[in-house]
Amino acid sequence: MSDPLLTTYDAPGRARAVALVLHGGRPRSSQAVDGRSASWRRALWLQRSIARQAHEAGVGVWLVRYRERGWNGGERLDDARWALGRVRAAHGDVPVVLLGHSMGARVAVHVADDPSVVGVVGLAPWWSAHDPVEPLAGRVLHAAHGRRDRITSFGETARYVERARSVADGADLRDMGPLGHYMLTASARWHEVALESVLDVLDRTRCPGT
């Protein structure tokens, strides 16, 4: 099977940090992710929307396209770790913030123990009592979730964030009010929260130039 794919929007000059976007998926599926994937295309929209302002802060924005659509018991973790290795190959040991939507946020908290990762931003995340918080030790966690989400649970997100506070350098949940899962309604607000959260992680971890 081929490697995952990357869409890279690098900041001009030397990047001071990278936001690595991880898109959503399904609990189980061996179907390949192609350019028609709604989850990947939604993440691409997010990437493009925040890239200009991220670049002004010296932050590149990369997007992973998984090999397959399914979580499949954690197979997507290999895709994310592969992408983190590619960031290091391109930019060295710059700080990385993982920006995940839905299943992508689940992938993010599992691989947050990577030495390049300084924090996780989860949008409408798919978290549960089975997901570990230990990889977030010494990192910052920001989450945002709408209360009309019928795909993933606001309550589960709140419980996960509360558990993460025992190990993270900071963990909080932004209540997005009466918004749903796919970040289509009030998309500009979702994008604003995503960018603000990424930059806040970098500010808290004293990333130079941000």
PDB file of C-alpha atoms in Angstrom:
ATOM      1  CA  MET A   1       0.000   0.000   0.000  1.00  0.00           C
ATOM      2  CA  SER A   2       1.308   3.472  -0.865  1.00  0.00           C
ATOM      3  CA  ASP A   3       2.168   6.145   1.686  1.00  0.00           C
ATOM      4  CA  PRO A   4      -0.367   8.735   2.830  1.00  0.00           C
ATOM      5  CA  LEU A   5      -0.397  12.005   0.905  1.00  0.00           C
ATOM      6  CA  LEU A   6       0.383  15.515   2.099  1.00  0.00           C
ATOM      7  CA  THR A   7      -0.891  18.917   1.022  1.00  0.00           C
ATOM      8  CA  THR A   8       1.636  21.466   2.266  1.00  0.00           C
ATOM      9  CA  TYR A   9       1.185  25.213   2.587  1.00  0.00           C
ATOM     10  CA  ASP A  10       4.526  26.376   3.931  1.00  0.00           C
ATOM     11  CA  ALA A  11       5.113  29.825   5.338  1.00  0.00           C
ATOM     12  CA  PRO A  12       7.561  31.992   3.358  1.00  0.00           C
ATOM     13  CA  GLY A  13      11.112  31.543   4.580  1.00  0.00           C
ATOM     14  CA  ARG A  14      11.925  29.189   7.408  1.00  0.00           C
ATOM     15  CA  ALA A  15       8.852  27.879   9.238  1.00  0.00           C
ATOM     16  CA  ARG A  16       8.837  28.547  12.977  1.00  0.00           C
ATOM     17  CA  ALA A  17       6.148  25.927  13.534  1.00  0.00           C
ATOM     18  CA  VAL A  18       3.734  23.682  11.645  1.00  0.00           C
ATOM     19  CA  ALA A  19       0.035  22.968  12.150  1.00  0.00           C
ATOM     20  CA  LEU A  20      -0.635  19.420  10.970  1.00  0.00           C
ATOM     21  CA  VAL A  21      -4.285  18.940   9.978  1.00  0.00           C
ATOM     22  CA  LEU A  22      -5.822  15.478  10.492  1.00  0.00           C
ATOM     23  CA  HIS A  23      -9.189  14.865   8.835  1.00  0.00           C
ATOM     24  CA  GLY A  24     -12.120  12.750   9.924  1.00  0.00           C
ATOM     25  CA  GLY A  25     -13.135   9.273   8.867  1.00  0.00           C
ATOM     26  CA  ARG A  26     -15.156   6.230   9.856  1.00  0.00           C
ATOM     27  CA  PRO A  27     -14.881   3.694  12.671  1.00  0.00           C
ATOM     28  CA  ARG A  28     -14.121   0.939  10.147  1.00  0.00           C
ATOM     29  CA  SER A  29     -13.396   1.151   6.419  1.00  0.00           C
ATOM     30  CA  SER A  30     -10.659  -0.115   4.128  1.00  0.00           C
ATOM     31  CA  GLN A  31     -11.752   2.227   1.344  1.00  0.00           C
ATOM     32  CA  ALA A  32      -8.932   4.409   0.042  1.00  0.00           C
ATOM     33  CA  VAL A  33      -9.188   8.150   0.684  1.00  0.00           C
ATOM     34  CA  ASP A  34      -9.283   9.993  -2.624  1.00  0.00           C
ATOM     35  CA  GLY A  35      -9.910  13.562  -3.713  1.00  0.00           C
ATOM     36  CA  ARG A  36     -13.690  13.032  -3.478  1.00  0.00           C
ATOM     37  CA  SER A  37     -13.609  12.239   0.241  1.00  0.00           C
ATOM     38  CA  ALA A  38     -15.914  14.665   2.050  1.00  0.00           C
ATOM     39  CA  SER A  39     -13.855  14.481   5.247  1.00  0.00           C
ATOM     40  CA  TRP A  40     -10.604  15.232   3.462  1.00  0.00           C
ATOM     41  CA  ARG A  41     -12.174  18.035   1.399  1.00  0.00           C
ATOM     42  CA  ARG A  42     -13.595  19.628   4.557  1.00  0.00           C
ATOM     43  CA  ALA A  43     -10.130  19.578   6.090  1.00  0.00           C
ATOM     44  CA  LEU A  44      -8.654  21.046   2.903  1.00  0.00           C
ATOM     45  CA  TRP A  45     -11.126  23.934   3.165  1.00  0.00           C
ATOM     46  CA  LEU A  46     -10.015  24.481   6.756  1.00  0.00           C
ATOM     47  CA  GLN A  47      -6.357  24.368   5.754  1.00  0.00           C
ATOM     48  CA  ARG A  48      -6.793  26.897   2.975  1.00  0.00           C
ATOM     49  CA  SER A  49      -8.883  29.199   5.152  1.00  0.00           C
ATOM     50  CA  ILE A  50      -6.323  29.531   7.934  1.00  0.00           C
ATOM     51  CA  ALA A  51      -3.114  29.361   5.888  1.00  0.00           C
ATOM     52  CA  ARG A  52      -2.655  33.073   5.161  1.00  0.00           C
ATOM     53  CA  GLN A  53      -2.972  34.201   8.767  1.00  0.00           C
ATOM     54  CA  ALA A  54      -0.931  31.246   9.972  1.00  0.00           C
ATOM     55  CA  HIS A  55       1.816  32.238   7.547  1.00  0.00           C
ATOM     56  CA  GLU A  56       1.836  35.752   8.984  1.00  0.00           C
ATOM     57  CA  ALA A  57       2.843  34.117  12.271  1.00  0.00           C
ATOM     58  CA  GLY A  58       5.484  31.991  10.541  1.00  0.00           C
ATOM     59  CA  VAL A  59       3.404  28.812  10.798  1.00  0.00           C
ATOM     60  CA  GLY A  60       3.091  26.338   7.941  1.00  0.00           C
ATOM     61  CA  VAL A  61      -0.137  24.350   7.532  1.00  0.00           C
ATOM     62  CA  TRP A  62       0.103  20.746   6.363  1.00  0.00           C
ATOM     63  CA  LEU A  63      -2.758  18.322   5.706  1.00  0.00           C
ATOM     64  CA  VAL A  64      -2.497  14.530   5.789  1.00  0.00           C
ATOM     65  CA  ARG A  65      -4.616  12.391   3.470  1.00  0.00           C
ATOM     66  CA  TYR A  66      -4.877   8.966   5.112  1.00  0.00           C
ATOM     67  CA  ARG A  67      -4.399   5.784   3.160  1.00  0.00           C
ATOM     68  CA  GLU A  68      -7.802   4.456   4.251  1.00  0.00           C
ATOM     69  CA  ARG A  69     -10.964   6.038   5.639  1.00  0.00           C
ATOM     70  CA  GLY A  70     -11.307   3.896   8.746  1.00  0.00           C
ATOM     71  CA  TRP A  71      -9.876   4.225  12.230  1.00  0.00           C
ATOM     72  CA  ASN A  72      -9.665   0.436  12.057  1.00  0.00           C
ATOM     73  CA  GLY A  73      -8.454  -0.078  15.594  1.00  0.00           C
ATOM     74  CA  GLY A  74      -5.821   2.630  15.353  1.00  0.00           C
ATOM     75  CA  GLU A  75      -4.317   2.058  11.905  1.00  0.00           C
ATOM     76  CA  ARG A  76      -4.412   5.783  11.172  1.00  0.00           C
ATOM     77  CA  LEU A  77      -1.840   6.414  13.868  1.00  0.00           C
ATOM     78  CA  ASP A  78       0.823   5.137  11.470  1.00  0.00           C
ATOM     79  CA  ASP A  79      -0.307   7.699   8.879  1.00  0.00           C
ATOM     80  CA  ALA A  80       0.007  10.539  11.392  1.00  0.00           C
ATOM     81  CA  ARG A  81       3.403   9.413  12.658  1.00  0.00           C
ATOM     82  CA  TRP A  82       4.606   9.140   9.062  1.00  0.00           C
ATOM     83  CA  ALA A  83       3.498  12.743   8.470  1.00  0.00           C
ATOM     84  CA  LEU A  84       5.275  13.943  11.619  1.00  0.00           C
ATOM     85  CA  GLY A  85       8.436  12.353  10.291  1.00  0.00           C
ATOM     86  CA  ARG A  86       7.990  14.216   7.023  1.00  0.00           C
ATOM     87  CA  VAL A  87       7.620  17.511   8.895  1.00  0.00           C
ATOM     88  CA  ARG A  88      10.923  16.845  10.656  1.00  0.00           C
ATOM     89  CA  ALA A  89      12.605  15.924   7.388  1.00  0.00           C
ATOM     90  CA  ALA A  90      11.467  19.204   5.834  1.00  0.00           C
ATOM     91  CA  HIS A  91      11.750  21.628   8.768  1.00  0.00           C
ATOM     92  CA  GLY A  92      13.815  20.013  11.487  1.00  0.00           C
ATOM     93  CA  ASP A  93      12.660  20.050  15.084  1.00  0.00           C
ATOM     94  CA  VAL A  94      10.071  22.826  14.771  1.00  0.00           C
ATOM     95  CA  PRO A  95       7.084  22.703  17.141  1.00  0.00           C
ATOM     96  CA  VAL A  96       4.006  20.980  15.701  1.00  0.00           C
ATOM     97  CA  VAL A  97       0.376  21.518  16.696  1.00  0.00           C
ATOM     98  CA  LEU A  98      -1.977  18.711  15.683  1.00  0.00           C
ATOM     99  CA  LEU A  99      -5.280  20.140  14.392  1.00  0.00           C
ATOM    100  CA  GLY A 100      -7.820  17.335  14.129  1.00  0.00           C
ATOM    101  CA  HIS A 101     -11.485  17.151  13.199  1.00  0.00           C
ATOM    102  CA  SER A 102     -13.609  14.261  14.443  1.00  0.00           C
ATOM    103  CA  MET A 103     -11.573  11.053  14.000  1.00  0.00           C
ATOM    104  CA  GLY A 104      -8.569  13.250  13.250  1.00  0.00           C
ATOM    105  CA  ALA A 105      -8.749  14.595  16.804  1.00  0.00           C
ATOM    106  CA  ARG A 106      -8.752  11.017  18.071  1.00  0.00           C
ATOM    107  CA  VAL A 107      -5.654  10.254  16.021  1.00  0.00           C
ATOM    108  CA  ALA A 108      -4.065  13.442  17.360  1.00  0.00           C
ATOM    109  CA  VAL A 109      -4.320  12.606  21.060  1.00  0.00           C
ATOM    110  CA  HIS A 110      -2.869   9.142  20.485  1.00  0.00           C
ATOM    111  CA  VAL A 111       0.241  10.470  18.718  1.00  0.00           C
ATOM    112  CA  ALA A 112       0.691  13.605  20.840  1.00  0.00           C
ATOM    113  CA  ASP A 113       3.642  11.948  22.574  1.00  0.00           C
ATOM    114  CA  ASP A 114       5.735  12.568  19.456  1.00  0.00           C
ATOM    115  CA  PRO A 115       8.689  14.782  20.492  1.00  0.00           C
ATOM    116  CA  SER A 116       7.761  17.476  17.942  1.00  0.00           C
ATOM    117  CA  VAL A 117       4.194  17.896  19.191  1.00  0.00           C
ATOM    118  CA  VAL A 118       3.503  20.754  21.621  1.00  0.00           C
ATOM    119  CA  GLY A 119      -0.279  20.584  21.597  1.00  0.00           C
ATOM    120  CA  VAL A 120      -3.542  19.326  20.133  1.00  0.00           C
ATOM    121  CA  VAL A 121      -6.578  21.212  18.862  1.00  0.00           C
ATOM    122  CA  GLY A 122      -9.666  19.013  18.506  1.00  0.00           C
ATOM    123  CA  LEU A 123     -12.705  20.208  16.539  1.00  0.00           C
ATOM    124  CA  ALA A 124     -15.907  18.206  17.119  1.00  0.00           C
ATOM    125  CA  PRO A 125     -13.599  15.461  18.373  1.00  0.00           C
ATOM    126  CA  TRP A 126     -14.319  11.751  18.549  1.00  0.00           C
ATOM    127  CA  TRP A 127     -13.026  10.958  22.049  1.00  0.00           C
ATOM    128  CA  SER A 128     -14.166   8.387  24.538  1.00  0.00           C
ATOM    129  CA  ALA A 129     -13.239   6.865  27.882  1.00  0.00           C
ATOM    130  CA  HIS A 130     -11.019   4.429  25.975  1.00  0.00           C
ATOM    131  CA  ASP A 131      -8.709   7.139  24.612  1.00  0.00           C
ATOM    132  CA  PRO A 132      -5.561   7.823  26.643  1.00  0.00           C
ATOM    133  CA  VAL A 133      -4.593  11.176  28.093  1.00  0.00           C
ATOM    134  CA  GLU A 134      -1.002  10.206  28.908  1.00  0.00           C
ATOM    135  CA  PRO A 135       0.340  11.236  25.459  1.00  0.00           C
ATOM    136  CA  LEU A 136      -0.744  14.805  26.316  1.00  0.00           C
ATOM    137  CA  ALA A 137       1.647  15.061  29.262  1.00  0.00           C
ATOM    138  CA  GLY A 138       3.402  18.415  29.032  1.00  0.00           C
ATOM    139  CA  ARG A 139       1.281  19.470  26.037  1.00  0.00           C
ATOM    140  CA  VAL A 140      -1.629  21.884  25.638  1.00  0.00           C
ATOM    141  CA  LEU A 141      -5.106  20.668  24.644  1.00  0.00           C
ATOM    142  CA  HIS A 142      -7.843  22.852  23.172  1.00  0.00           C
ATOM    143  CA  ALA A 143     -11.200  21.403  22.133  1.00  0.00           C
ATOM    144  CA  ALA A 144     -14.270  22.931  20.485  1.00  0.00           C
ATOM    145  CA  HIS A 145     -17.597  21.133  20.207  1.00  0.00           C
ATOM    146  CA  GLY A 146     -21.164  22.029  19.289  1.00  0.00           C
ATOM    147  CA  ARG A 147     -24.123  20.809  21.319  1.00  0.00           C
ATOM    148  CA  ARG A 148     -26.131  19.748  18.259  1.00  0.00           C
ATOM    149  CA  ASP A 149     -23.484  17.279  17.158  1.00  0.00           C
ATOM    150  CA  ARG A 150     -25.207  13.961  16.449  1.00  0.00           C
ATOM    151  CA  ILE A 151     -22.068  12.156  15.286  1.00  0.00           C
ATOM    152  CA  THR A 152     -19.721  12.674  18.231  1.00  0.00           C
ATOM    153  CA  SER A 153     -20.571  13.617  21.796  1.00  0.00           C
ATOM    154  CA  PHE A 154     -20.117  16.983  23.508  1.00  0.00           C
ATOM    155  CA  GLY A 155     -20.396  15.188  26.841  1.00  0.00           C
ATOM    156  CA  GLU A 156     -17.656  12.694  25.980  1.00  0.00           C
ATOM    157  CA  THR A 157     -15.428  15.573  24.900  1.00  0.00           C
ATOM    158  CA  ALA A 158     -16.025  17.367  28.208  1.00  0.00           C
ATOM    159  CA  ARG A 159     -15.153  14.220  30.150  1.00  0.00           C
ATOM    160  CA  TYR A 160     -11.999  13.653  28.103  1.00  0.00           C
ATOM    161  CA  VAL A 161     -10.833  17.252  28.619  1.00  0.00           C
ATOM    162  CA  GLU A 162     -11.420  16.913  32.356  1.00  0.00           C
ATOM    163  CA  ARG A 163      -9.266  13.760  32.450  1.00  0.00           C
ATOM    164  CA  ALA A 164      -6.565  15.450  30.373  1.00  0.00           C
ATOM    165  CA  ARG A 165      -6.203  18.249  32.921  1.00  0.00           C
ATOM    166  CA  SER A 166      -4.395  15.817  35.209  1.00  0.00           C
ATOM    167  CA  VAL A 167      -1.447  15.555  32.818  1.00  0.00           C
ATOM    168  CA  ALA A 168      -1.599  18.376  30.262  1.00  0.00           C
ATOM    169  CA  ASP A 169      -0.055  21.819  30.682  1.00  0.00           C
ATOM    170  CA  GLY A 170      -3.503  23.167  29.884  1.00  0.00           C
ATOM    171  CA  ALA A 171      -6.800  21.657  28.725  1.00  0.00           C
ATOM    172  CA  ASP A 172     -10.032  23.445  27.882  1.00  0.00           C
ATOM    173  CA  LEU A 173     -13.257  23.040  25.955  1.00  0.00           C
ATOM    174  CA  ARG A 174     -14.943  25.781  23.946  1.00  0.00           C
ATOM    175  CA  ASP A 175     -18.723  25.393  23.764  1.00  0.00           C
ATOM    176  CA  MET A 176     -19.728  26.138  20.160  1.00  0.00           C
ATOM    177  CA  GLY A 177     -23.406  26.311  21.081  1.00  0.00           C
ATOM    178  CA  PRO A 178     -26.077  25.013  18.683  1.00  0.00           C
ATOM    179  CA  LEU A 179     -23.666  23.804  15.984  1.00  0.00           C
ATOM    180  CA  GLY A 180     -23.329  20.364  14.453  1.00  0.00           C
ATOM    181  CA  HIS A 181     -20.542  18.030  13.489  1.00  0.00           C
ATOM    182  CA  TYR A 182     -19.424  18.870   9.992  1.00  0.00           C
ATOM    183  CA  MET A 183     -18.475  22.518  10.578  1.00  0.00           C
ATOM    184  CA  LEU A 184     -20.545  23.693   7.612  1.00  0.00           C
ATOM    185  CA  THR A 185     -22.841  26.029   9.533  1.00  0.00           C
ATOM    186  CA  ALA A 186     -20.799  28.948  10.902  1.00  0.00           C
ATOM    187  CA  SER A 187     -17.742  27.666   9.047  1.00  0.00           C
ATOM    188  CA  ALA A 188     -15.913  30.997   9.458  1.00  0.00           C
ATOM    189  CA  ARG A 189     -16.331  30.729  13.229  1.00  0.00           C
ATOM    190  CA  TRP A 190     -14.916  27.194  13.238  1.00  0.00           C
ATOM    191  CA  HIS A 191     -11.939  28.365  11.190  1.00  0.00           C
ATOM    192  CA  GLU A 192     -11.363  31.316  13.502  1.00  0.00           C
ATOM    193  CA  VAL A 193     -11.428  29.073  16.563  1.00  0.00           C
ATOM    194  CA  ALA A 194      -9.040  26.635  14.882  1.00  0.00           C
ATOM    195  CA  LEU A 195      -6.488  29.328  14.064  1.00  0.00           C
ATOM    196  CA  GLU A 196      -6.779  31.061  17.440  1.00  0.00           C
ATOM    197  CA  SER A 197      -6.331  27.752  19.229  1.00  0.00           C
ATOM    198  CA  VAL A 198      -3.260  26.766  17.221  1.00  0.00           C
ATOM    199  CA  LEU A 199      -1.606  30.125  17.830  1.00  0.00           C
ATOM    200  CA  ASP A 200      -2.506  30.013  21.513  1.00  0.00           C
ATOM    201  CA  VAL A 201      -0.808  26.622  21.880  1.00  0.00           C
ATOM    202  CA  LEU A 202       2.331  28.047  20.295  1.00  0.00           C
ATOM    203  CA  ASP A 203       2.172  31.157  22.471  1.00  0.00           C
ATOM    204  CA  ARG A 204       1.828  29.092  25.644  1.00  0.00           C
ATOM    205  CA  THR A 205       4.774  26.936  24.636  1.00  0.00           C
ATOM    206  CA  ARG A 206       6.798  30.041  23.775  1.00  0.00           C
ATOM    207  CA  CYS A 207       7.335  29.211  20.115  1.00  0.00           C
ATOM    208  CA  PRO A 208       9.554  32.071  18.870  1.00  0.00           C
ATOM    209  CA  GLY A 209       7.984  34.412  16.349  1.00  0.00           C
ATOM    210  CA  THR A 210       4.359  33.563  17.073  1.00  0.00           C
TER     211      THR A 210
END
